[in-house]
Short mmCIF file of C-alpha atoms in Angstrom, two decimals:
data_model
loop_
_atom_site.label_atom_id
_atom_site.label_comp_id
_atom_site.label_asym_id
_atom_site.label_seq_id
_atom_site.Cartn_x
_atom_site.Cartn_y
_atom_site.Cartn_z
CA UNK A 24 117.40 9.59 12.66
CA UNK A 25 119.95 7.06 11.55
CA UNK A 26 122.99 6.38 13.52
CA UNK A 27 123.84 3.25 12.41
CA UNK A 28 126.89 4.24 13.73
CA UNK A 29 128.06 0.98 15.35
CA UNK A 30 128.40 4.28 15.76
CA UNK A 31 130.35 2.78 12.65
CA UNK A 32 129.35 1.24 10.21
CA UNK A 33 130.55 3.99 7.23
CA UNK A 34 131.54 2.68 3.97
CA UNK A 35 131.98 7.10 3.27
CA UNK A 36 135.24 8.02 1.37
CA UNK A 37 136.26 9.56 4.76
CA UNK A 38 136.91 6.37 6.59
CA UNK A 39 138.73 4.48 3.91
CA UNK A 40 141.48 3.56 6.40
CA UNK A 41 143.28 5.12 9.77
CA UNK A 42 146.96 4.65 8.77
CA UNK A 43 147.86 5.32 12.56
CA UNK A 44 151.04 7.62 12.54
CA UNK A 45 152.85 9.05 15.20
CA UNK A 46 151.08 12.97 14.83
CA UNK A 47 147.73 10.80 15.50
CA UNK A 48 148.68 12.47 19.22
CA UNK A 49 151.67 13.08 20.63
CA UNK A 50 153.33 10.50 23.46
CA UNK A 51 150.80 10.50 26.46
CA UNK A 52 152.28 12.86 29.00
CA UNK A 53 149.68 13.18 31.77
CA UNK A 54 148.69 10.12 33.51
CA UNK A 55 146.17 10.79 36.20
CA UNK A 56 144.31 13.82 35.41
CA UNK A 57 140.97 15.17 37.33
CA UNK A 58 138.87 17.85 35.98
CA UNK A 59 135.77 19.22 37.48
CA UNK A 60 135.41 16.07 39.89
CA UNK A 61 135.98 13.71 37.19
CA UNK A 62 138.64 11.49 36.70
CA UNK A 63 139.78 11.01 33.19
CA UNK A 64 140.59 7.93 30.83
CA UNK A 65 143.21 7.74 28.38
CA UNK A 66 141.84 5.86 25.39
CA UNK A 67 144.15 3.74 23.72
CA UNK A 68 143.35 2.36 20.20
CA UNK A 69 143.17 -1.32 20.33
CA UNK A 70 145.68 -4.21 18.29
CA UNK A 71 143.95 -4.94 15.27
CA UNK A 72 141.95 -8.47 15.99
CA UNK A 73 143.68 -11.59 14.66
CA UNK A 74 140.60 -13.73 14.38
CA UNK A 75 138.91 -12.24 10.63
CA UNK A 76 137.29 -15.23 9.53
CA UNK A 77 133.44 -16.08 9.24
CA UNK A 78 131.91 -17.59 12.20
CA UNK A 79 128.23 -18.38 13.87
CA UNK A 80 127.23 -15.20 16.04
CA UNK A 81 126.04 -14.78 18.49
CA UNK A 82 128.37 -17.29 20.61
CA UNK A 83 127.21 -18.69 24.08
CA UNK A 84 128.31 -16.18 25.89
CA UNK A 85 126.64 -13.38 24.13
CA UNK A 86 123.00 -14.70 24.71
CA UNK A 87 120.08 -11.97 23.86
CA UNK A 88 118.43 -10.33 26.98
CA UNK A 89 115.94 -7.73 26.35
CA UNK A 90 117.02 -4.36 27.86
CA UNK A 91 115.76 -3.08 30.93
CA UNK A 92 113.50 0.29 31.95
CA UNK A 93 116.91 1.90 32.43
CA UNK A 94 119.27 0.76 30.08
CA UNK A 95 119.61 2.93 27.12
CA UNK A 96 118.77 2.05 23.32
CA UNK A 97 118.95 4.83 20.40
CA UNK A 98 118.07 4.74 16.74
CA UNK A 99 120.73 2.28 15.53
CA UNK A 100 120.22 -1.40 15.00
CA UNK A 101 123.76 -2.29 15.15
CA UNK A 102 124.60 -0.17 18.64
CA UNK A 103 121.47 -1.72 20.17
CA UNK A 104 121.79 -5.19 18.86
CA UNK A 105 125.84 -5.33 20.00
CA UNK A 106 124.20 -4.07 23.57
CA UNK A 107 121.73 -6.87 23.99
CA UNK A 108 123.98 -9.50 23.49
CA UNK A 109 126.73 -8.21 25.64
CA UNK A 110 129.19 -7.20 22.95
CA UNK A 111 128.72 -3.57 24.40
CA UNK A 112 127.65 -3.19 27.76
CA UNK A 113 124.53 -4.17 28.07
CA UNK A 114 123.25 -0.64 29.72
CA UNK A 115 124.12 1.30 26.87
CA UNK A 116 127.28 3.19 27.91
CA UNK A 117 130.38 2.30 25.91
CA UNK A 118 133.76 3.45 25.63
CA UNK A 119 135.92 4.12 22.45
CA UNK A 120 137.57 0.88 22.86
CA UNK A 121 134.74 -1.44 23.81
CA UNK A 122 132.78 -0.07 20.72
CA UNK A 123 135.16 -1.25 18.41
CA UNK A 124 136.33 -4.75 19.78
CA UNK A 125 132.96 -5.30 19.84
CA UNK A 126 131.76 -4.43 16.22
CA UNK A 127 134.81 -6.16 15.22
CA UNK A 128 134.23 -9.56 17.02
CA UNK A 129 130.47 -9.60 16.07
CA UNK A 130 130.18 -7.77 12.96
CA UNK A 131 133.92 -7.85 11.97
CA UNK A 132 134.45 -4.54 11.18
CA UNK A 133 137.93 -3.61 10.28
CA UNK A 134 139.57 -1.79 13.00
CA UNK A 135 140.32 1.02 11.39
CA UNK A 136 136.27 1.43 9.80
CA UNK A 137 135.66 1.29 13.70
CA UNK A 138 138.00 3.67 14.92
CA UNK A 139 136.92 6.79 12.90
CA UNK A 140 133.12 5.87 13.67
CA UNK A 141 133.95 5.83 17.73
CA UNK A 142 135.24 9.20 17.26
CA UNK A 143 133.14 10.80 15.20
CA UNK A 144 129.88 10.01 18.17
CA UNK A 145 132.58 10.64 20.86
CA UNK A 146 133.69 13.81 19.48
CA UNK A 147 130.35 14.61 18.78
CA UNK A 148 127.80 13.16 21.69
CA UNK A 149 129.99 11.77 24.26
CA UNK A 150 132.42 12.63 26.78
CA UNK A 151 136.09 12.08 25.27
CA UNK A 152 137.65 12.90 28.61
CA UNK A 153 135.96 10.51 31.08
CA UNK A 154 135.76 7.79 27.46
CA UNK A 155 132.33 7.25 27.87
CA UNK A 156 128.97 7.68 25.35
CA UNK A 157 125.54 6.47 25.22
CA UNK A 158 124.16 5.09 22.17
CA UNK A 159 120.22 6.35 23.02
CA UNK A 160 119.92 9.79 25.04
CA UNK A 161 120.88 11.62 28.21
CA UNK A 162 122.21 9.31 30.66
CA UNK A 163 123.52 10.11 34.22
CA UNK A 164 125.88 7.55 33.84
CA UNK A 165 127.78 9.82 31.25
CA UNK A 166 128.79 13.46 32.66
CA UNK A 167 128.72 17.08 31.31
CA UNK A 168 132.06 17.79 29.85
CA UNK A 169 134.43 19.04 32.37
CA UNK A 170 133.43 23.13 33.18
CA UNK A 171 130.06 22.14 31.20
CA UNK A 172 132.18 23.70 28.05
CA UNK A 173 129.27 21.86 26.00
CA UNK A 174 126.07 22.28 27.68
CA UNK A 175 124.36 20.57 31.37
CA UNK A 176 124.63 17.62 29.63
CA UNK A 177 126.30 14.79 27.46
CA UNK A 178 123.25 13.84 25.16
CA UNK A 179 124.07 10.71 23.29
CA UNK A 180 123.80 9.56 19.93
CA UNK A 181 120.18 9.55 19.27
CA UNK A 182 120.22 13.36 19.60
CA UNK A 183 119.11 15.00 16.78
CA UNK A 184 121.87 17.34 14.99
CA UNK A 185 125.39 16.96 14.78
CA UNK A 186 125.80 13.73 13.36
CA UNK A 187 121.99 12.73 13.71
CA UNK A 188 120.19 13.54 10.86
CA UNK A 189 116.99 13.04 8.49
CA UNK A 190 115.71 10.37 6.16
CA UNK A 191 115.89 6.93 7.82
CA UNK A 192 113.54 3.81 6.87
CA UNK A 193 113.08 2.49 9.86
CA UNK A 194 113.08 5.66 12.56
CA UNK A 195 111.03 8.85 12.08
CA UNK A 196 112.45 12.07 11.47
CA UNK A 197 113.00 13.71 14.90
CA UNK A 198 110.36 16.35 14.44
CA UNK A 199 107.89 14.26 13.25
CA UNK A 200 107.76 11.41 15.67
CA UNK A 201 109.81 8.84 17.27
CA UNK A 202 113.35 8.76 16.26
CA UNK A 203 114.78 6.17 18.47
CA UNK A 204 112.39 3.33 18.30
CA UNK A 205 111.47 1.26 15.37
CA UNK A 206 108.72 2.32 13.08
CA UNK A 207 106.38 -0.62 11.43
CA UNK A 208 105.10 1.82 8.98
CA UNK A 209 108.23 3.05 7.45
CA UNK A 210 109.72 -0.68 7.53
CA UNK A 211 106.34 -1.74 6.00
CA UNK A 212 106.90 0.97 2.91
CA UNK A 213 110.49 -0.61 2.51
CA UNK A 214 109.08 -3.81 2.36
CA UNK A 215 106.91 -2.74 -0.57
CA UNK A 216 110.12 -1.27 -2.50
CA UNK A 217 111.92 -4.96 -1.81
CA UNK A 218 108.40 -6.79 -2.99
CA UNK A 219 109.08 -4.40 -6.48
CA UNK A 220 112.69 -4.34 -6.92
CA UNK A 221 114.54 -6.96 -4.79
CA UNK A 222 115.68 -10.55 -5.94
CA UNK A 223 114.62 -14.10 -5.44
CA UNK A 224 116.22 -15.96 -2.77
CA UNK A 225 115.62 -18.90 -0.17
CA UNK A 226 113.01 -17.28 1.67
CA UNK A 227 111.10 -16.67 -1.92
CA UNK A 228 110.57 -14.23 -4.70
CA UNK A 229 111.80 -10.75 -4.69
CA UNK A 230 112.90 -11.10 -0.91
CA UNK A 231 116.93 -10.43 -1.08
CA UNK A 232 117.89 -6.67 -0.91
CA UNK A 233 119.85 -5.14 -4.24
CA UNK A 234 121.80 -2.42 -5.37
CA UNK A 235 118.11 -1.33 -7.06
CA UNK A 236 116.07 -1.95 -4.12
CA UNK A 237 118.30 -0.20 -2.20
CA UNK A 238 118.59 3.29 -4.39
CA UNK A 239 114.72 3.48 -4.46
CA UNK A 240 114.50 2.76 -0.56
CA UNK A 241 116.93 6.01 0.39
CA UNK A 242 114.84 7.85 -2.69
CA UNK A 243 111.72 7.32 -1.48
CA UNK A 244 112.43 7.94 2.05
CA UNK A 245 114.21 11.00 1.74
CA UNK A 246 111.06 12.27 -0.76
CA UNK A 247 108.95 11.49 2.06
CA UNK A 248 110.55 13.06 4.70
CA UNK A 249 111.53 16.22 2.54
CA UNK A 250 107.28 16.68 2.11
CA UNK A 251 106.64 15.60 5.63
CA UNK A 252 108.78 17.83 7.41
CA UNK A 253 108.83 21.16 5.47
CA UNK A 254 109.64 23.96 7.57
CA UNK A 255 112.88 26.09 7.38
CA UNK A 256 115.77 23.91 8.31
CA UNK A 257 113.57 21.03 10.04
CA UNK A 258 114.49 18.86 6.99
CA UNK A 259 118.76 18.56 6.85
CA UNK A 260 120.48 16.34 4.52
CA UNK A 261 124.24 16.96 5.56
CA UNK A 262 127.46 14.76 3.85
CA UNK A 263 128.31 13.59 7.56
CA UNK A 264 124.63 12.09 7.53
CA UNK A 265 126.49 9.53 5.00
CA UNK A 266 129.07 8.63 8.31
CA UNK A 267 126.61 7.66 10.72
CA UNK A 268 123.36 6.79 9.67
CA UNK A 269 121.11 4.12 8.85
CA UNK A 270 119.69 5.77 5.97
CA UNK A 271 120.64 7.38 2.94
CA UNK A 272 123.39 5.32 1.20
CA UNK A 273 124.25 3.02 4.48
CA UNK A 274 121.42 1.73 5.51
CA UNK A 275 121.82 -0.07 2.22
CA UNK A 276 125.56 -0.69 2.39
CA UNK A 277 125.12 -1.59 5.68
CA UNK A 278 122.86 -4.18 4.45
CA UNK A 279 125.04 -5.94 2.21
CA UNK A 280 128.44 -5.50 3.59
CA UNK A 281 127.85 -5.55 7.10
CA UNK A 282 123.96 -7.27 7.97
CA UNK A 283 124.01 -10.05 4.87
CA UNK A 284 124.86 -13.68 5.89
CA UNK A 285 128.76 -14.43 5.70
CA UNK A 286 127.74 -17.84 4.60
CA UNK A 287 125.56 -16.62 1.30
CA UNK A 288 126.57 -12.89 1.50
CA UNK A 289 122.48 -12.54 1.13
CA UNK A 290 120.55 -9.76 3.12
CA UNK A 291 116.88 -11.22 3.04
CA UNK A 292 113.86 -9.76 4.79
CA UNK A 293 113.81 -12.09 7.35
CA UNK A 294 117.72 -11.29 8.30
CA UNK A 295 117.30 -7.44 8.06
CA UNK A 296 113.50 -7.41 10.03
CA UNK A 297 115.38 -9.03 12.54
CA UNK A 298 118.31 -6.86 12.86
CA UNK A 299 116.44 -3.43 11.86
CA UNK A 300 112.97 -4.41 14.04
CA UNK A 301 114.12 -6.89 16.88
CA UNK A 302 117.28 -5.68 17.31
CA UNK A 303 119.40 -9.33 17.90
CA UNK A 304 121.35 -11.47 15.59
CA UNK A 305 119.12 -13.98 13.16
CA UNK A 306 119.32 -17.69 13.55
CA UNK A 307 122.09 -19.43 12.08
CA UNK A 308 123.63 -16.11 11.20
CA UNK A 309 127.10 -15.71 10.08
CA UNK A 310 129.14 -12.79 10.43
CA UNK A 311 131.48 -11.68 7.05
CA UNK A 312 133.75 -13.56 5.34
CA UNK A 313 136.75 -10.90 5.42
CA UNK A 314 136.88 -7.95 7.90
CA UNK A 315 134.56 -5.09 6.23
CA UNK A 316 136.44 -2.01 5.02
CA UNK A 317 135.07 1.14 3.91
CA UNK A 318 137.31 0.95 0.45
CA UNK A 319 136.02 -2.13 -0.48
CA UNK A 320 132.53 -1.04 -0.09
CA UNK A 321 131.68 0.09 -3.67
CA UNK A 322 127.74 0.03 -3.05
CA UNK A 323 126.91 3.93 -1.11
CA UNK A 324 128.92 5.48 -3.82
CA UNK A 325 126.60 3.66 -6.23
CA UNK A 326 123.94 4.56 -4.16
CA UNK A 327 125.16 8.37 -4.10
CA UNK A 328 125.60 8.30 -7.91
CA UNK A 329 122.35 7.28 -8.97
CA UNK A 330 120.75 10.21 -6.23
CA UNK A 331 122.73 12.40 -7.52
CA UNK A 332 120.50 15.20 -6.99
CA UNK A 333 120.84 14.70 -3.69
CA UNK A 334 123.27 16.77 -2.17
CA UNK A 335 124.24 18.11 1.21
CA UNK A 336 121.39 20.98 1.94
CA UNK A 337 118.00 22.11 4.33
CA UNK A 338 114.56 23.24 3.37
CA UNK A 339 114.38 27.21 2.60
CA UNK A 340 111.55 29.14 4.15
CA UNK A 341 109.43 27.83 1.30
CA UNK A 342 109.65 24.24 2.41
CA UNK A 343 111.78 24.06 -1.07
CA UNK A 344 115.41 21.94 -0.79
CA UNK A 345 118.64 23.82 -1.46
CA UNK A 346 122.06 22.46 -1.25
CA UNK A 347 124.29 24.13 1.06
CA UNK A 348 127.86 26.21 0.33
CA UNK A 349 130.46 23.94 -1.13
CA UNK A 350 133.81 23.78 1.47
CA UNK A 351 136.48 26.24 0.84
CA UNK A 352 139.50 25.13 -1.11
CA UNK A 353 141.46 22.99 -0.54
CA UNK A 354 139.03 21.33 1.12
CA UNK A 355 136.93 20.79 -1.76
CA UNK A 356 139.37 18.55 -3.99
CA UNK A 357 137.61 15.02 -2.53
CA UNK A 358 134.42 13.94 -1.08
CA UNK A 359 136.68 12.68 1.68
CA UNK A 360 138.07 15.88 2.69
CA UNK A 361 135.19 17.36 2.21
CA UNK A 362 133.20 15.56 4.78
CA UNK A 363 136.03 15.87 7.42
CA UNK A 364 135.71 19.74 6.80
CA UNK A 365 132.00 19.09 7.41
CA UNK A 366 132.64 17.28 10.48
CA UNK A 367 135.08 19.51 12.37
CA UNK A 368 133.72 22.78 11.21
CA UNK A 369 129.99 22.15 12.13
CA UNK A 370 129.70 18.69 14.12
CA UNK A 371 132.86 18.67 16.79
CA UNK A 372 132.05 21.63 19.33
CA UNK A 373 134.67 24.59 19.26
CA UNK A 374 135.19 23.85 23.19
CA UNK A 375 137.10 20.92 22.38
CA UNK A 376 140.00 22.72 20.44
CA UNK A 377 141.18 24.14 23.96
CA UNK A 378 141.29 21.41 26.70
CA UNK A 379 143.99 19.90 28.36
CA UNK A 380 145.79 16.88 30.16
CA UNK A 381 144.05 13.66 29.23
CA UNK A 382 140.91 15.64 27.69
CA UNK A 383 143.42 16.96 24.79
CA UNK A 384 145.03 13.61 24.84
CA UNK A 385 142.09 12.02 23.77
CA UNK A 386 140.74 14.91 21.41
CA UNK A 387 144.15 14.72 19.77
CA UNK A 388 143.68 11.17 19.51
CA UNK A 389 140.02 11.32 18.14
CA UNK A 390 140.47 14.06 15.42
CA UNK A 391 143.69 12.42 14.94
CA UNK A 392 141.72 9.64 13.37
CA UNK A 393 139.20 11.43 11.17
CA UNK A 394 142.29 13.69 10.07
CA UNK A 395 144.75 10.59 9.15
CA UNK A 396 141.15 9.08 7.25
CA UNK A 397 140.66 12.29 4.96
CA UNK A 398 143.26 12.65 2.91
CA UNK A 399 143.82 16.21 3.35
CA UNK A 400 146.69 17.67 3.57
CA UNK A 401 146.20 19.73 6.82
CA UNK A 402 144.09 19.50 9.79
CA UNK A 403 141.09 21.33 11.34
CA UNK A 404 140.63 22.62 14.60
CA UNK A 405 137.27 21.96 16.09
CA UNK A 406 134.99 24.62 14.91
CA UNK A 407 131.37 23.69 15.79
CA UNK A 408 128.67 25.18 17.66
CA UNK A 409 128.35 24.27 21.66
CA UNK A 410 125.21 23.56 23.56
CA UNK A 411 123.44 22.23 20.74
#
C-alpha cells in the first residue's frame, strides 16, 4: 500500500493550498447532534501554528514507546511514527484536528498540506461524524457510520482501495502479501537503486537519496508489482494514489521535503531506514527549516515527468496495463482538478452527499477543503461506491 498520508504528506497539484473561505461550510447550526447512538463532533480547523522554525524532534515529552498488541499501526511511516511518540494518540485513533497539529509540530507540515490530507482518509476510511479514524485497520474504537450507510464497519487507512493503492517500496501490494508492515526485501531492492544512483554524503558514498535515485525507485517498484500481481484489476495505479501514498512520486518527495534533516536538508539511508523500517524519529534529527507546502515541492512532478508513461490505469484481463478514461470536461483542464474529480467521484462514498446535522457539517467542511485545493470552478458531490 502506501498511505503515507500523515495521512498527508502530498506535494500533488491538488493540495497546493486551502484558502479557507466562508462556502468551506456554512456557519455551524446544530450543536449537539446524536445519530444511531452516537454522539457527534464538530471538527473545527485549527489556527495555523506560529512556531515554523527548525528544531530537535522528538522533544522530551514525545519519548518513543513501542506500540502495544492492541494499538493500531498501518502502512505509513509518518502516521505510525507521529503515534509512537505521542504526537497522535498513541493507540492509533486520531481525529481531523489532532492529525494535523501533530504533523505540523513534528514534521512541520503547513496547515493547509495537512488539512486536505485529514480529509481525504476521513472522507474516505474514517468516521467524519463521530471525527475519528484509524491509521492501520478495523478498530472498535471507531464506529460504522451512522445507519451503517457505508458498510458494518469503519476500516481505516491501511484498507486496500479508495485511497490505498499499489506500488510501494517498503509494503507489499495488498494481494500479494503484507501491506501494513514493513518489508526487508523491498527496502533491501531500494537500497540497491540508492547504492547505483544516490550521492555521497556523511554516512559514505552513494548513501543520500536524489531526484535520480528516486525516479528509478517508483520505476522499478511499480514494474515489479505490475508483473507480480497480474490479474484483472488486482494491479491499480489511480492519480489519488499520488495524495496518499508512500510510493510512486511521494515516497520520494516525502523523502526530501518532509523525512531529510532540517539541519543538512539530506535524506541518508540511515535517516530514511529509520523512519521507513523502525518507525521513530533518527538521532539528532531536525525537523524542516520552513513549514513544507505542496507548491513548493517541485520534486513528484519531476518524478511524474520522467514516468511519464505512467498514468492513472489497472491490468486488463491479459495482465497488460491500460490507462483509464480521462475526466469529463471541465474537469480535465489541470492535474489538480483532475484528481479532485478522481477523489469525489470514485474514493468519497455516495452516502455521504445526503447526511445531516453535524455529519453534513463536517462533510461540508471536509470536501470543502479538497474543493477550495482544486482549482475548479465548481464542486462535486460525493459519488463513490459504498461498502467497499
Amino acid at each position: 500500500m502506501k498511505s503515507f498520508s500523515l495521512l498527508l504528506l502530498v506535494v500533488s497539484p491538488l493540495f497546493i493550498a486551502v484558502n479557507a473561505s466562508p462556502n468551506i461550510r456554512d456557519a455551524p447550526t446544530t450543536t449537539v447532534d446524536i445519530q444511531d447512538g452516537q454522539t457527534g463532533t464538530l471538527m473545527v480547523l485549527p489556527p495555523r501554528q506560529t512556531d515554523t522554525g527548525t528544531k530537535n524532534v522528538p522533544d522530551a515529552n514525545h519519548p518513543f514507546i513501542a506500540p502495544g498488541p492492541n494499538d493500531m499501526r498501518g502502512p505509513c511511516p509518518a502516521m505510525n511514527t507521529l503515534a509512537n511518540h505521542g504526537y497522535i494518540s498513541r493507540n492509533g485513533i486520531t481525529s481531523f484536528e489532532e492529525i494535523i497539529n501533530g504533523a505540523g509540530e513534528a514534521f512541520n507540515i503547513d496547515r493547509d498540506m495537512a488539512a486536505g490530507m485529514a480529509a481525504l482518509n476521513i472522507l474516505t476510511r474514517g468516521n467524519p461524524f463521530v471525527n475519528k479514524i484509524s491509521i492501520g485497520l478495523v478498530s472498535p474504537l471507531v464506529p460504522p457510520l451512522p445507519g451503517q450507510i457505508d458498510g458494518p464497519e469503519t476500516q481505516g487507512i491501511a484498507k486496500h482501495g479508495r485511497v490505498e493503492g499499489d506500488g510501494s517500496m517498503t509494503r507489499s501490494d495488498v494481494h500479494i502479501g503484507d501491506n501494513r508492515n514493513f518489508n526487508q526485501t523491498l527496502w533491501d531492492e531500494g537500497l540497491e537503486v540508492l547504492a547505483k544512483f544516490g550521492d555521497d554524503g556523511p554516512d559514505g558514498p552513494a548513501t543520500v537519496f536524489n531526484l535520480q535515485a528516486g525516479i528509478e525507485l517508483v520505476n522499478q517498484t511499480l514494474v515489479s508489482d505490475q508483473v507480480l500481481d497480474p490479474e484483472v484489476d488486482r494491479f491499480s495505479f489511480w492519480s489519488k494514489y499520488f495524495l496518499n501514498t508512500d510510493s510512486n512520486g511521494i515516497d520520494t518527495d516525502s523523502v526530501a521535503s518532509v523525512f531529510a534533516n532540517g539541519t543538512t536538508k539530506l535524506a541518508t539511508k540511515r535517516i530514511i531506514t529509520t523512519f521507513f523500517m523502525n518507525q521513530t524519529f533518527p538521532e539528532n534529527w531536525f525537523r524542516p527549516q520552513a513549514p513544507v507546502l505542496g507548491s513548493n515541492s517541485p520534486i513528484a512532478g519531476e518524478v511524474a515527468a520522467a514516468l511519464s508513461d505512467w498514468v492513472p490505469g489497472h491490468n486488463d484481463e491479459n495482465g497488460v496495463f491500460v490507462a483509464d478514461p480521462r475526466p469529463p470536461a471541465p474537469f480535465n483542464s489541470t492535474s489538480g482538478c483532475a484528481n479532485y474529480w478522481d477523489v469525489l467521484s470514485n474514493a468519497v462514498p455516495a452516502a455521504l452527499a445526503n447526511v445531516t446535522g453535524i455529519f453534513k457539517q463536517n462533510v461540508d467542511l471536509l470536501t470543502g477543503i479538497l474543493f477550495n485545493a482544486s482549482g475548479c470552478a465548481e464542486p462535486i458531490a460525493p459519488a463513490g461506491p459504498t461498502n467497499v
